[in-house]
mmCIF file of C-alpha atoms in Angstrom:
data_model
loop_
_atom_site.group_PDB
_atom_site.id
_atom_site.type_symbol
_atom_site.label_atom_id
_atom_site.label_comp_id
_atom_site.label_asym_id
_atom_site.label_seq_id
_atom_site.Cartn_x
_atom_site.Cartn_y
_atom_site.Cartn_z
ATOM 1 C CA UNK A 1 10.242 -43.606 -15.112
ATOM 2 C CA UNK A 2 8.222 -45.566 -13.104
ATOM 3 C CA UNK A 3 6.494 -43.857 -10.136
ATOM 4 C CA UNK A 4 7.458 -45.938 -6.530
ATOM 5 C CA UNK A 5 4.069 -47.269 -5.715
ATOM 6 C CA UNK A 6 3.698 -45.535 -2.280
ATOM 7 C CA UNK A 7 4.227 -42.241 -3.528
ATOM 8 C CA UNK A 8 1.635 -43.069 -6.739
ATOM 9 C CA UNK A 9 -1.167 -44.380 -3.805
ATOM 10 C CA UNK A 10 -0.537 -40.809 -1.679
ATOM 11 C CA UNK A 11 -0.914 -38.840 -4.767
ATOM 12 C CA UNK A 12 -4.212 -40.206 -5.859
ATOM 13 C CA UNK A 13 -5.059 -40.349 -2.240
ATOM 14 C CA UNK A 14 -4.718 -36.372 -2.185
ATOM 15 C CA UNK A 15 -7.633 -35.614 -4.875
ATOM 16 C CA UNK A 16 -6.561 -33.165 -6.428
ATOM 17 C CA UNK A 17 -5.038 -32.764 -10.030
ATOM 18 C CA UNK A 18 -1.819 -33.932 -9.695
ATOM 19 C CA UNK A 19 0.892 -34.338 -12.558
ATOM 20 C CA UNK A 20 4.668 -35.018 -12.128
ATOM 21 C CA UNK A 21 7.357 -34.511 -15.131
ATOM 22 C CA UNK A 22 10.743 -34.195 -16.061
ATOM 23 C CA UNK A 23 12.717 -31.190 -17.425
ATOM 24 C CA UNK A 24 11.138 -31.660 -21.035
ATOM 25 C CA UNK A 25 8.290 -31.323 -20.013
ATOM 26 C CA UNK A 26 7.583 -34.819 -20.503
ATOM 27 C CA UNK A 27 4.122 -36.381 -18.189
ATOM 28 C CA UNK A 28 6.063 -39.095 -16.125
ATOM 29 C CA UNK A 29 2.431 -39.511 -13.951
ATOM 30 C CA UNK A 30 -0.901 -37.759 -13.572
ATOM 31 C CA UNK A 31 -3.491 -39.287 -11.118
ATOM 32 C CA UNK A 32 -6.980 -40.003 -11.431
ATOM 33 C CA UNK A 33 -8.346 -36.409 -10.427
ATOM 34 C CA UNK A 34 -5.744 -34.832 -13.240
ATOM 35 C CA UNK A 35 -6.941 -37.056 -16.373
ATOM 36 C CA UNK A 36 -10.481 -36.895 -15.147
ATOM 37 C CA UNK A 37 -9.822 -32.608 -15.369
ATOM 38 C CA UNK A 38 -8.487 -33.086 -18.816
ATOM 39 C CA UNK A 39 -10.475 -35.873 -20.505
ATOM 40 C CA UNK A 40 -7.588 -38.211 -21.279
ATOM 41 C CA UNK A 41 -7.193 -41.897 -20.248
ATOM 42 C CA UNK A 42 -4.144 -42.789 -18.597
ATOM 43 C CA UNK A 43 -2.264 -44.522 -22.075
ATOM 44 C CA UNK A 44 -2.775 -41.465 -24.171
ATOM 45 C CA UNK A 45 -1.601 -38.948 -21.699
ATOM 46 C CA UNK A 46 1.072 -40.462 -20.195
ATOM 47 C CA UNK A 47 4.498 -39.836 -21.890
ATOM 48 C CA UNK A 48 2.801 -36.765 -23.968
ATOM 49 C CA UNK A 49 4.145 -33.407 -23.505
ATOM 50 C CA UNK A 50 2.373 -31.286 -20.918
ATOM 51 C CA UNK A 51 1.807 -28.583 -23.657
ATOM 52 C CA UNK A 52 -0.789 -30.388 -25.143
ATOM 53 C CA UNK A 53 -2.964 -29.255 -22.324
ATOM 54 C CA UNK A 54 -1.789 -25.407 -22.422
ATOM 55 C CA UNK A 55 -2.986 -23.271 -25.443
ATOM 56 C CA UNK A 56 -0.481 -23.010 -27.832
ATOM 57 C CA UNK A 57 0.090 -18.858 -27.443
ATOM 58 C CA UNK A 58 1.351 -20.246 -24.108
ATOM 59 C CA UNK A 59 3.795 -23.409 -24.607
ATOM 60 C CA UNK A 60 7.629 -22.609 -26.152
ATOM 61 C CA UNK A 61 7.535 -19.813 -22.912
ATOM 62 C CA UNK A 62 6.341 -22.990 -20.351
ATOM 63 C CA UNK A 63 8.283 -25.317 -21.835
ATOM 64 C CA UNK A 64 11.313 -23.352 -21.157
ATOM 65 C CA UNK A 65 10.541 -22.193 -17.750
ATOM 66 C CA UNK A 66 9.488 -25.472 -16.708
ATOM 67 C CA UNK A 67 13.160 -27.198 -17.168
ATOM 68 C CA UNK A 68 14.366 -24.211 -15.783
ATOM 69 C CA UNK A 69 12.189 -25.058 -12.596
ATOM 70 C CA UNK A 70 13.435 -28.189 -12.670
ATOM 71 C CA UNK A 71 17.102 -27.989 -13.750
ATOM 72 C CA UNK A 72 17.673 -25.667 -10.470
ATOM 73 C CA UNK A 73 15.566 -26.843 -8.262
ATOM 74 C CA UNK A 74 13.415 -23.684 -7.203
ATOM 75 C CA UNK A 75 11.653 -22.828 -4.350
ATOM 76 C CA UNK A 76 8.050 -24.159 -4.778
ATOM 77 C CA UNK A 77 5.417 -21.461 -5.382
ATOM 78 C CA UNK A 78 2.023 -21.311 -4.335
ATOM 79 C CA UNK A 79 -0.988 -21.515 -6.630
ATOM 80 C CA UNK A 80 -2.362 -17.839 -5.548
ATOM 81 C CA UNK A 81 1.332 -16.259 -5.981
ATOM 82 C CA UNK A 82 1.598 -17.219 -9.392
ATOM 83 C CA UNK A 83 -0.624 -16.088 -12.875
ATOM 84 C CA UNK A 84 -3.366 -17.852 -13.765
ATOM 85 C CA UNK A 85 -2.753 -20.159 -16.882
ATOM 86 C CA UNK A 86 -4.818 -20.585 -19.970
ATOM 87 C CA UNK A 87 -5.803 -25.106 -20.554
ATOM 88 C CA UNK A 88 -7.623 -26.705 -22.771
ATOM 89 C CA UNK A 89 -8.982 -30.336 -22.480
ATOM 90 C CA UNK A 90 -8.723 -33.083 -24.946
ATOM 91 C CA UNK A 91 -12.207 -31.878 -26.287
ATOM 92 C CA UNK A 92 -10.909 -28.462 -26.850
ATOM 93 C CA UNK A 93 -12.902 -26.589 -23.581
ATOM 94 C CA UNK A 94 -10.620 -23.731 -22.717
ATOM 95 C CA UNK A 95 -10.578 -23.180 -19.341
ATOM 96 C CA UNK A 96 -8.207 -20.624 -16.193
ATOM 97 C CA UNK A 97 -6.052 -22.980 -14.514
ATOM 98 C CA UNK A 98 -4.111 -21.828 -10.870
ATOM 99 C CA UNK A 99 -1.415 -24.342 -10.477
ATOM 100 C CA UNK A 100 1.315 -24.773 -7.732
ATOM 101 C CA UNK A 101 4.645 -26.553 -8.214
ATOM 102 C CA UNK A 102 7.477 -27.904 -6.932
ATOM 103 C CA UNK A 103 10.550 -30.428 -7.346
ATOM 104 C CA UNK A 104 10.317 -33.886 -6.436
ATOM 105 C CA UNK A 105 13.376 -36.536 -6.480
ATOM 106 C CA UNK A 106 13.111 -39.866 -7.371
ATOM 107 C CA UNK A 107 15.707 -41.762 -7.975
ATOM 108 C CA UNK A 108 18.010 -39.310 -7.994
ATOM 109 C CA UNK A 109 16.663 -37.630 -10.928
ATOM 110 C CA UNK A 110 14.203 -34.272 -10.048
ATOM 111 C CA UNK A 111 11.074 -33.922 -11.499
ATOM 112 C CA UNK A 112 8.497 -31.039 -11.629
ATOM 113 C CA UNK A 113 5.329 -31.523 -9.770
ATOM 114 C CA UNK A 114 2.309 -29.454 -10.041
ATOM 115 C CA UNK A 115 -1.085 -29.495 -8.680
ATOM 116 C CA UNK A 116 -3.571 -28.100 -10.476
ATOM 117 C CA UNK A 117 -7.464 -26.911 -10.089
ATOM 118 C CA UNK A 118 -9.972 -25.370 -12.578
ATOM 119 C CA UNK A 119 -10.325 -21.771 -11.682
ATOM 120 C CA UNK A 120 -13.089 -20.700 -14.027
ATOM 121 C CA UNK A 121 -15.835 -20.792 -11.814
ATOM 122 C CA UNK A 122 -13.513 -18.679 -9.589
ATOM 123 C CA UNK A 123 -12.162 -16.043 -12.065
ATOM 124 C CA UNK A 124 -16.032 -15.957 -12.972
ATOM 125 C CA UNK A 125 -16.992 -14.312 -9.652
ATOM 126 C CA UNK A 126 -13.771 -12.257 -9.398
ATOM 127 C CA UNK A 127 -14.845 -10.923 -12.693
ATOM 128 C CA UNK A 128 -18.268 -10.192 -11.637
ATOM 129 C CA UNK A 129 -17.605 -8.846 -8.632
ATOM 130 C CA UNK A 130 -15.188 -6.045 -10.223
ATOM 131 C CA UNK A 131 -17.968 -5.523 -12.731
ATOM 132 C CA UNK A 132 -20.007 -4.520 -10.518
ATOM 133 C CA UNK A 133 -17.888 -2.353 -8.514
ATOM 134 C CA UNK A 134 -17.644 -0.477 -11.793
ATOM 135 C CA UNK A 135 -21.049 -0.334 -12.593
ATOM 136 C CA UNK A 136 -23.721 1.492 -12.183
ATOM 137 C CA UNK A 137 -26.478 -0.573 -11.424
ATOM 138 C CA UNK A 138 -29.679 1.247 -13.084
ATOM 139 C CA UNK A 139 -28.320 2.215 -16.331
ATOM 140 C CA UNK A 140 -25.171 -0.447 -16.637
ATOM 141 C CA UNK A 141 -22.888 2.202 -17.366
ATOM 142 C CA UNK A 142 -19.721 2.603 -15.407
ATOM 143 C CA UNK A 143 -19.526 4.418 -12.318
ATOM 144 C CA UNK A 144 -18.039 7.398 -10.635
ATOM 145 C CA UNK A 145 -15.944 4.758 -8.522
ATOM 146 C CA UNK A 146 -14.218 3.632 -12.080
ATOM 147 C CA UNK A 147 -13.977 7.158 -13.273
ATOM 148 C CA UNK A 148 -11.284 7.366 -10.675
ATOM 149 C CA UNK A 149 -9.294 4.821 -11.866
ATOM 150 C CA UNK A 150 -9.268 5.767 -15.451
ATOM 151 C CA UNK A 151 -8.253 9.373 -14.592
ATOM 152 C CA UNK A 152 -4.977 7.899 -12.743
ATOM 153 C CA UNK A 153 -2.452 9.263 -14.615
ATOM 154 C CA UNK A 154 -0.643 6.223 -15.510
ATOM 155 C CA UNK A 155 -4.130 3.898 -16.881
ATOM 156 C CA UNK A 156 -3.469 2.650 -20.071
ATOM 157 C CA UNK A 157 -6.428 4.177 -21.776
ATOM 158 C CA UNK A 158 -5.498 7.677 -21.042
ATOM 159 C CA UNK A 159 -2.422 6.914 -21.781
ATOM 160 C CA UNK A 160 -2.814 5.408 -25.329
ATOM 161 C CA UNK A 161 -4.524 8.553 -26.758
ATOM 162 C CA UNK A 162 -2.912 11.651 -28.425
ATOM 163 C CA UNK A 163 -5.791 13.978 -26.796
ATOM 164 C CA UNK A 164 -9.241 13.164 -24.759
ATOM 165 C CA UNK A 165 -12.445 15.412 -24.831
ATOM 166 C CA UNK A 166 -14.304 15.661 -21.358
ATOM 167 C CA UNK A 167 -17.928 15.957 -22.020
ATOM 168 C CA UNK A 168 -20.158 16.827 -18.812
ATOM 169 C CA UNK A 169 -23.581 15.972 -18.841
ATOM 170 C CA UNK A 170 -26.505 17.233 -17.094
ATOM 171 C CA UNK A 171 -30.283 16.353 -18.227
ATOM 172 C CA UNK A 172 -33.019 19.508 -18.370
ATOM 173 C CA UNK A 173 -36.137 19.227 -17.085
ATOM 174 C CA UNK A 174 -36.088 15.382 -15.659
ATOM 175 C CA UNK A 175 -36.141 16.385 -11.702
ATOM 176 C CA UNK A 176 -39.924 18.238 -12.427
ATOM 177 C CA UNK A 177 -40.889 15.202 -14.533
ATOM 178 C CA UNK A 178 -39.474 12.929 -11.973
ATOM 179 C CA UNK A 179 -41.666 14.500 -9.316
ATOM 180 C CA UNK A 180 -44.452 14.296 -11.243
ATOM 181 C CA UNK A 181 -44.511 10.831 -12.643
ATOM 182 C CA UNK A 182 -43.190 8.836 -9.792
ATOM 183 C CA UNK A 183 -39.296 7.243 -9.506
ATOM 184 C CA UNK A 184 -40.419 4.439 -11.974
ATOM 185 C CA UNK A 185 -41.079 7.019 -14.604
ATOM 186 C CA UNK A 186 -37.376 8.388 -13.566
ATOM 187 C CA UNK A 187 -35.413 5.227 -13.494
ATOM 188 C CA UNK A 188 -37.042 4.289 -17.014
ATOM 189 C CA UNK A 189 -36.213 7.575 -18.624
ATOM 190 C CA UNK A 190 -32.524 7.414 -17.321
ATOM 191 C CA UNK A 191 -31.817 3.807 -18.375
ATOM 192 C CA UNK A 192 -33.267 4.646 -22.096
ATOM 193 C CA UNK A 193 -31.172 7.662 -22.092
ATOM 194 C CA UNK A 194 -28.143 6.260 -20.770
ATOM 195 C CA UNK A 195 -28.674 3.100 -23.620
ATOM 196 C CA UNK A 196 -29.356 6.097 -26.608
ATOM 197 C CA UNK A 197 -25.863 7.761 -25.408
ATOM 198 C CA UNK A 198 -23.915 4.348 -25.222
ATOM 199 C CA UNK A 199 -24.807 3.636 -28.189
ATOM 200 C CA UNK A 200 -24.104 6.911 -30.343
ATOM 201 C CA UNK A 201 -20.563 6.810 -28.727
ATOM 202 C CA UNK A 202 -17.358 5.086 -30.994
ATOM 203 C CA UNK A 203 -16.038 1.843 -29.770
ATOM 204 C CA UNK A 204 -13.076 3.759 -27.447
ATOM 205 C CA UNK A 205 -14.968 6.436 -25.608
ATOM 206 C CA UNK A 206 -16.288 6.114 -22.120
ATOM 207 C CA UNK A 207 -19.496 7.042 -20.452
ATOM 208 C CA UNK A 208 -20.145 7.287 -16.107
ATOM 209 C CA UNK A 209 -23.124 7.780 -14.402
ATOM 210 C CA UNK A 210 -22.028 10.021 -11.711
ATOM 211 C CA UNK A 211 -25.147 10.334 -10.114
ATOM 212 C CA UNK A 212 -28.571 11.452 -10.218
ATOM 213 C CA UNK A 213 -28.827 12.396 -14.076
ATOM 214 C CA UNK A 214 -25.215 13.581 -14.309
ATOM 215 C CA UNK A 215 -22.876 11.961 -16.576
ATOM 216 C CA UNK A 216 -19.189 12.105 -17.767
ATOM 217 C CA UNK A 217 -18.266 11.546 -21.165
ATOM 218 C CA UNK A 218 -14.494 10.933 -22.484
ATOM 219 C CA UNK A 219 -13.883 10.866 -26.160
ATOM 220 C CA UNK A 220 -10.779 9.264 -27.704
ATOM 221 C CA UNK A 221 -9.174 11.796 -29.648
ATOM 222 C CA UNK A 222 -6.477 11.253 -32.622
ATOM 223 C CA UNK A 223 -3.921 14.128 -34.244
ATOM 224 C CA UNK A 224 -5.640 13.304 -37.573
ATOM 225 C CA UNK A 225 -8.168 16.014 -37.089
ATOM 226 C CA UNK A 226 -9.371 18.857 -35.390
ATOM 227 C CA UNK A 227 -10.478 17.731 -31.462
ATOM 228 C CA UNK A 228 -12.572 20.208 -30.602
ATOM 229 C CA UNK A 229 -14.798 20.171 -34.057
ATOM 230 C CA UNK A 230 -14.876 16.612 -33.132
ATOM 231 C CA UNK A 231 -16.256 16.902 -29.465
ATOM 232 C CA UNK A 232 -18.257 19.118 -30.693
ATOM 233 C CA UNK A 233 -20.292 16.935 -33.207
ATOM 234 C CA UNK A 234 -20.236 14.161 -31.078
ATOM 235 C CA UNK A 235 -21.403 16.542 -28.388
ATOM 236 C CA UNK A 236 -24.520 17.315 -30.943
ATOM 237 C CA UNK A 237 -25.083 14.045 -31.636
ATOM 238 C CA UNK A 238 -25.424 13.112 -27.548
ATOM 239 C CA UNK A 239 -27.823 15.738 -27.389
ATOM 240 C CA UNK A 240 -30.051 14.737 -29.669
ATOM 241 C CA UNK A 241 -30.612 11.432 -28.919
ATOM 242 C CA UNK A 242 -31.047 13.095 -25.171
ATOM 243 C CA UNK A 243 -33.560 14.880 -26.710
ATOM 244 C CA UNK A 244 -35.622 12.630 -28.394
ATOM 245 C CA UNK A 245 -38.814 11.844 -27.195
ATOM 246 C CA UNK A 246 -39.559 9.655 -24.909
ATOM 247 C CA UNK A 247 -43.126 7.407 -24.405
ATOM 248 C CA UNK A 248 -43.850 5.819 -20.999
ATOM 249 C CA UNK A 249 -47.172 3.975 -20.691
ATOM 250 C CA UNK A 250 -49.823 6.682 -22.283
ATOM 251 C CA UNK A 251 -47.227 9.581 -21.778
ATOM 252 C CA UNK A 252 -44.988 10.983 -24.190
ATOM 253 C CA UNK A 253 -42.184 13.259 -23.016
ATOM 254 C CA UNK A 254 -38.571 14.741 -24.068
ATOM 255 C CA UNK A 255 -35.919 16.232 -21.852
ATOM 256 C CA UNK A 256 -33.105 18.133 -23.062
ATOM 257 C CA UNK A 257 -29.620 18.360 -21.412
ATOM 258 C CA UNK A 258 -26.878 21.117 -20.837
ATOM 259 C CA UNK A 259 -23.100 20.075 -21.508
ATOM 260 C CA UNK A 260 -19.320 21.293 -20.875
ATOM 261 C CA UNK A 261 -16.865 20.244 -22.781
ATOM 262 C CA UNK A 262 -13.058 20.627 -22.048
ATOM 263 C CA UNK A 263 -9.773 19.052 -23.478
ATOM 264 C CA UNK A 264 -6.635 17.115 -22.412
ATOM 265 C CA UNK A 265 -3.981 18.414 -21.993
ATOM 266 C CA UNK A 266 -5.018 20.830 -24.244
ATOM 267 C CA UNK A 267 -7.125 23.250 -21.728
ATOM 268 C CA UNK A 268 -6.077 21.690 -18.898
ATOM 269 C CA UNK A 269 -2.932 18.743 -18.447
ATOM 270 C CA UNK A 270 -4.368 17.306 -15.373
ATOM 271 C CA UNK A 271 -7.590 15.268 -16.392
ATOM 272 C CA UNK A 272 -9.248 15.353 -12.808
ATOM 273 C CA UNK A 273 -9.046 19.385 -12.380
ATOM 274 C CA UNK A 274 -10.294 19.360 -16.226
ATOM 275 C CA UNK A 275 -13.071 16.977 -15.035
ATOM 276 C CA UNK A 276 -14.459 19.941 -12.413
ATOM 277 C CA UNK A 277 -13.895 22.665 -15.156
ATOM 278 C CA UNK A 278 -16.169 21.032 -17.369
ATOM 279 C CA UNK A 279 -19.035 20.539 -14.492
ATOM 280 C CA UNK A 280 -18.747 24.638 -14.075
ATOM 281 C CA UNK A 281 -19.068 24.664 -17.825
ATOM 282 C CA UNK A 282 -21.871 22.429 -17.949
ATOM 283 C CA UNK A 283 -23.474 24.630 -15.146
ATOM 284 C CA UNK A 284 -22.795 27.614 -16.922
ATOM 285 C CA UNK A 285 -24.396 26.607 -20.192
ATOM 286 C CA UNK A 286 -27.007 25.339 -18.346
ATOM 287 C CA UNK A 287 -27.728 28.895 -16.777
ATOM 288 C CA UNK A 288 -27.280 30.750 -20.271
ATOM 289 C CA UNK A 289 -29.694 28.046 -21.598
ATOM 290 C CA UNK A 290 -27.406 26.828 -23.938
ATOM 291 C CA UNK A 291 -26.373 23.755 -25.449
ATOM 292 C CA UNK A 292 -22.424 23.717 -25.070
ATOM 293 C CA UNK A 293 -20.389 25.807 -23.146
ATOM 294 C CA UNK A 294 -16.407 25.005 -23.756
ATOM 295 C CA UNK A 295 -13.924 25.162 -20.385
ATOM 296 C CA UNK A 296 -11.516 27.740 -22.303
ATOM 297 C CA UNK A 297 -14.771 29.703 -23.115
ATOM 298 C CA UNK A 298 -15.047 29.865 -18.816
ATOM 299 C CA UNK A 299 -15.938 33.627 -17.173
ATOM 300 C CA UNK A 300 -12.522 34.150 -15.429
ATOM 301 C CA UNK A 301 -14.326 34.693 -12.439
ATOM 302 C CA UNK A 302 -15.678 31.368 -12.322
#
């Protein structure tokens, strides 16, 4: 097909990536802007496939809904209400690409026009910003604010465990350090901490700062072995890298911690109510000065 010559000067006049094909998914014409975005001169791109800029986990699905696009003439959609799509270049760069489309006639045939941008840079500082809504910003843990979402009762981590430990955290002794060696001493001891934990912890369990030198830990648990032995040892293991020492400038210190523990759905079946158990166990052990106090272990009167 050759492209009427008035239409071929407005699309190159608009700027952006612009390609038109047919119901095989055939490229009939791509401007200036859209070889320039993929690295291909006009001979070698024209009359190629459009899946040989879409990685190939992506292209028997788009192939097939882009003739059905085509074949019934659908309402165009709008970059923003559709998902973002996965491109590569001719020199292999893989980047997010938000595309809008449409039908076109020429000719009385009806072709499939899409405009497309890069939306890397863009998915880049969407990504950062939810990062750091879900971080805390001292210790680079997550936060109490993404605690919230993993405890909804349909999130896919909860979800895809058999069982999940709740391990509440409180440090010993840091708030009389902290007032005696300044904030700086404070902040340092809380990221190393926080670092020490992170790292004892298995690839699926989660750690929040909640605040102040409290901290939430949930264990992925399997059927394949007892869960509370397990919380227990890793419970151990948290605590002693807590209570390692710890050398700042010509000091050298060591805090300990006090921890409740609690299990889902095991103790309790609704994770948030288990969450507040375990803080009353953690203050409990804390008061009987020791190390682990378990929610089903709880006074009744607490």
């Amino acid at each position: 097909m050759s492209v009427p010559k008035n239409i071929e000067t407005f699309l190159e006049y608009l700027g952006d990536a612009i390609a038109l094909v047919n119901s095989n998914s055939k490229i009939e014409f791509a401007n200036r802007a859209c070889l320039e975005l993929f690295g291909f001169q006009r001979e070698e791109f024209i009359g190629q496939s459009i899946n040989i800029v879409i990685e190939s986990e992506h292209t028997e699905k788009h192939a097939h809904l882009v003739k059905q696009f085509i074949q019934t003439r659908a309402e165009p959609r709008r970059m923003m209400s559709r998902s973002a799509l996965k491109c590569l270049t001719k020199s292999g760069y893989k980047f997010i690409a938000r595309i809008s489309i449409s039908t076109m006639e020429i000719n009385a045939c009806s072709y499939g026009i899409a405009i497309i941008q890069d939306f890397s840079t863009q998915q880049k500082m969407v990504d950062d910003i939810k990062h750091k809504s879900n971080t805390d910003p001292l210790t680079m843990l997550y936060n109490r604010h993404y605690l919230e979402k993993v405890t909804l009762s349909d999130n896919r981590w909860l979800t895809s465990h058999h069982s999940v430990a709740v391990l509440y955290i409180d440090f010993d002794r840091f708030k009389p350090l902290n007032d005696l060696y300044g904030h700086a001493f404070g902040d340092f001891i809380l990221k190393s901490v926080a670092l020490r934990m992170k790292e004892t912890l298995r690839q699926d369990d989660l750690i929040f700062r909640m605040g102040g030198d409290e901290f939430v830990v949930l264990l992925a648990l399997d059927n394949k072995s007892d869960p509370l032995k397990t919380a227990k040892d890793i419970a151990k293991n948290l605590y002693q890298e807590i209570s390692r020492s710890i050398r700042f400038e010509d000091s050298e210190v060591s805090i300990g911690a006090s921890i409740g523990l609690g299990l889902y759905p095991n103790d309790f079946d609704d994770i948030e109510i288990l969450i507040k158990l375990a803080d009353k166990a953690m203050y409990h052990s804390k008061k009987q000065k020791q190390l682990i106090t378990c929610v089903s272990e709880l006074p009744k009167t607490l």
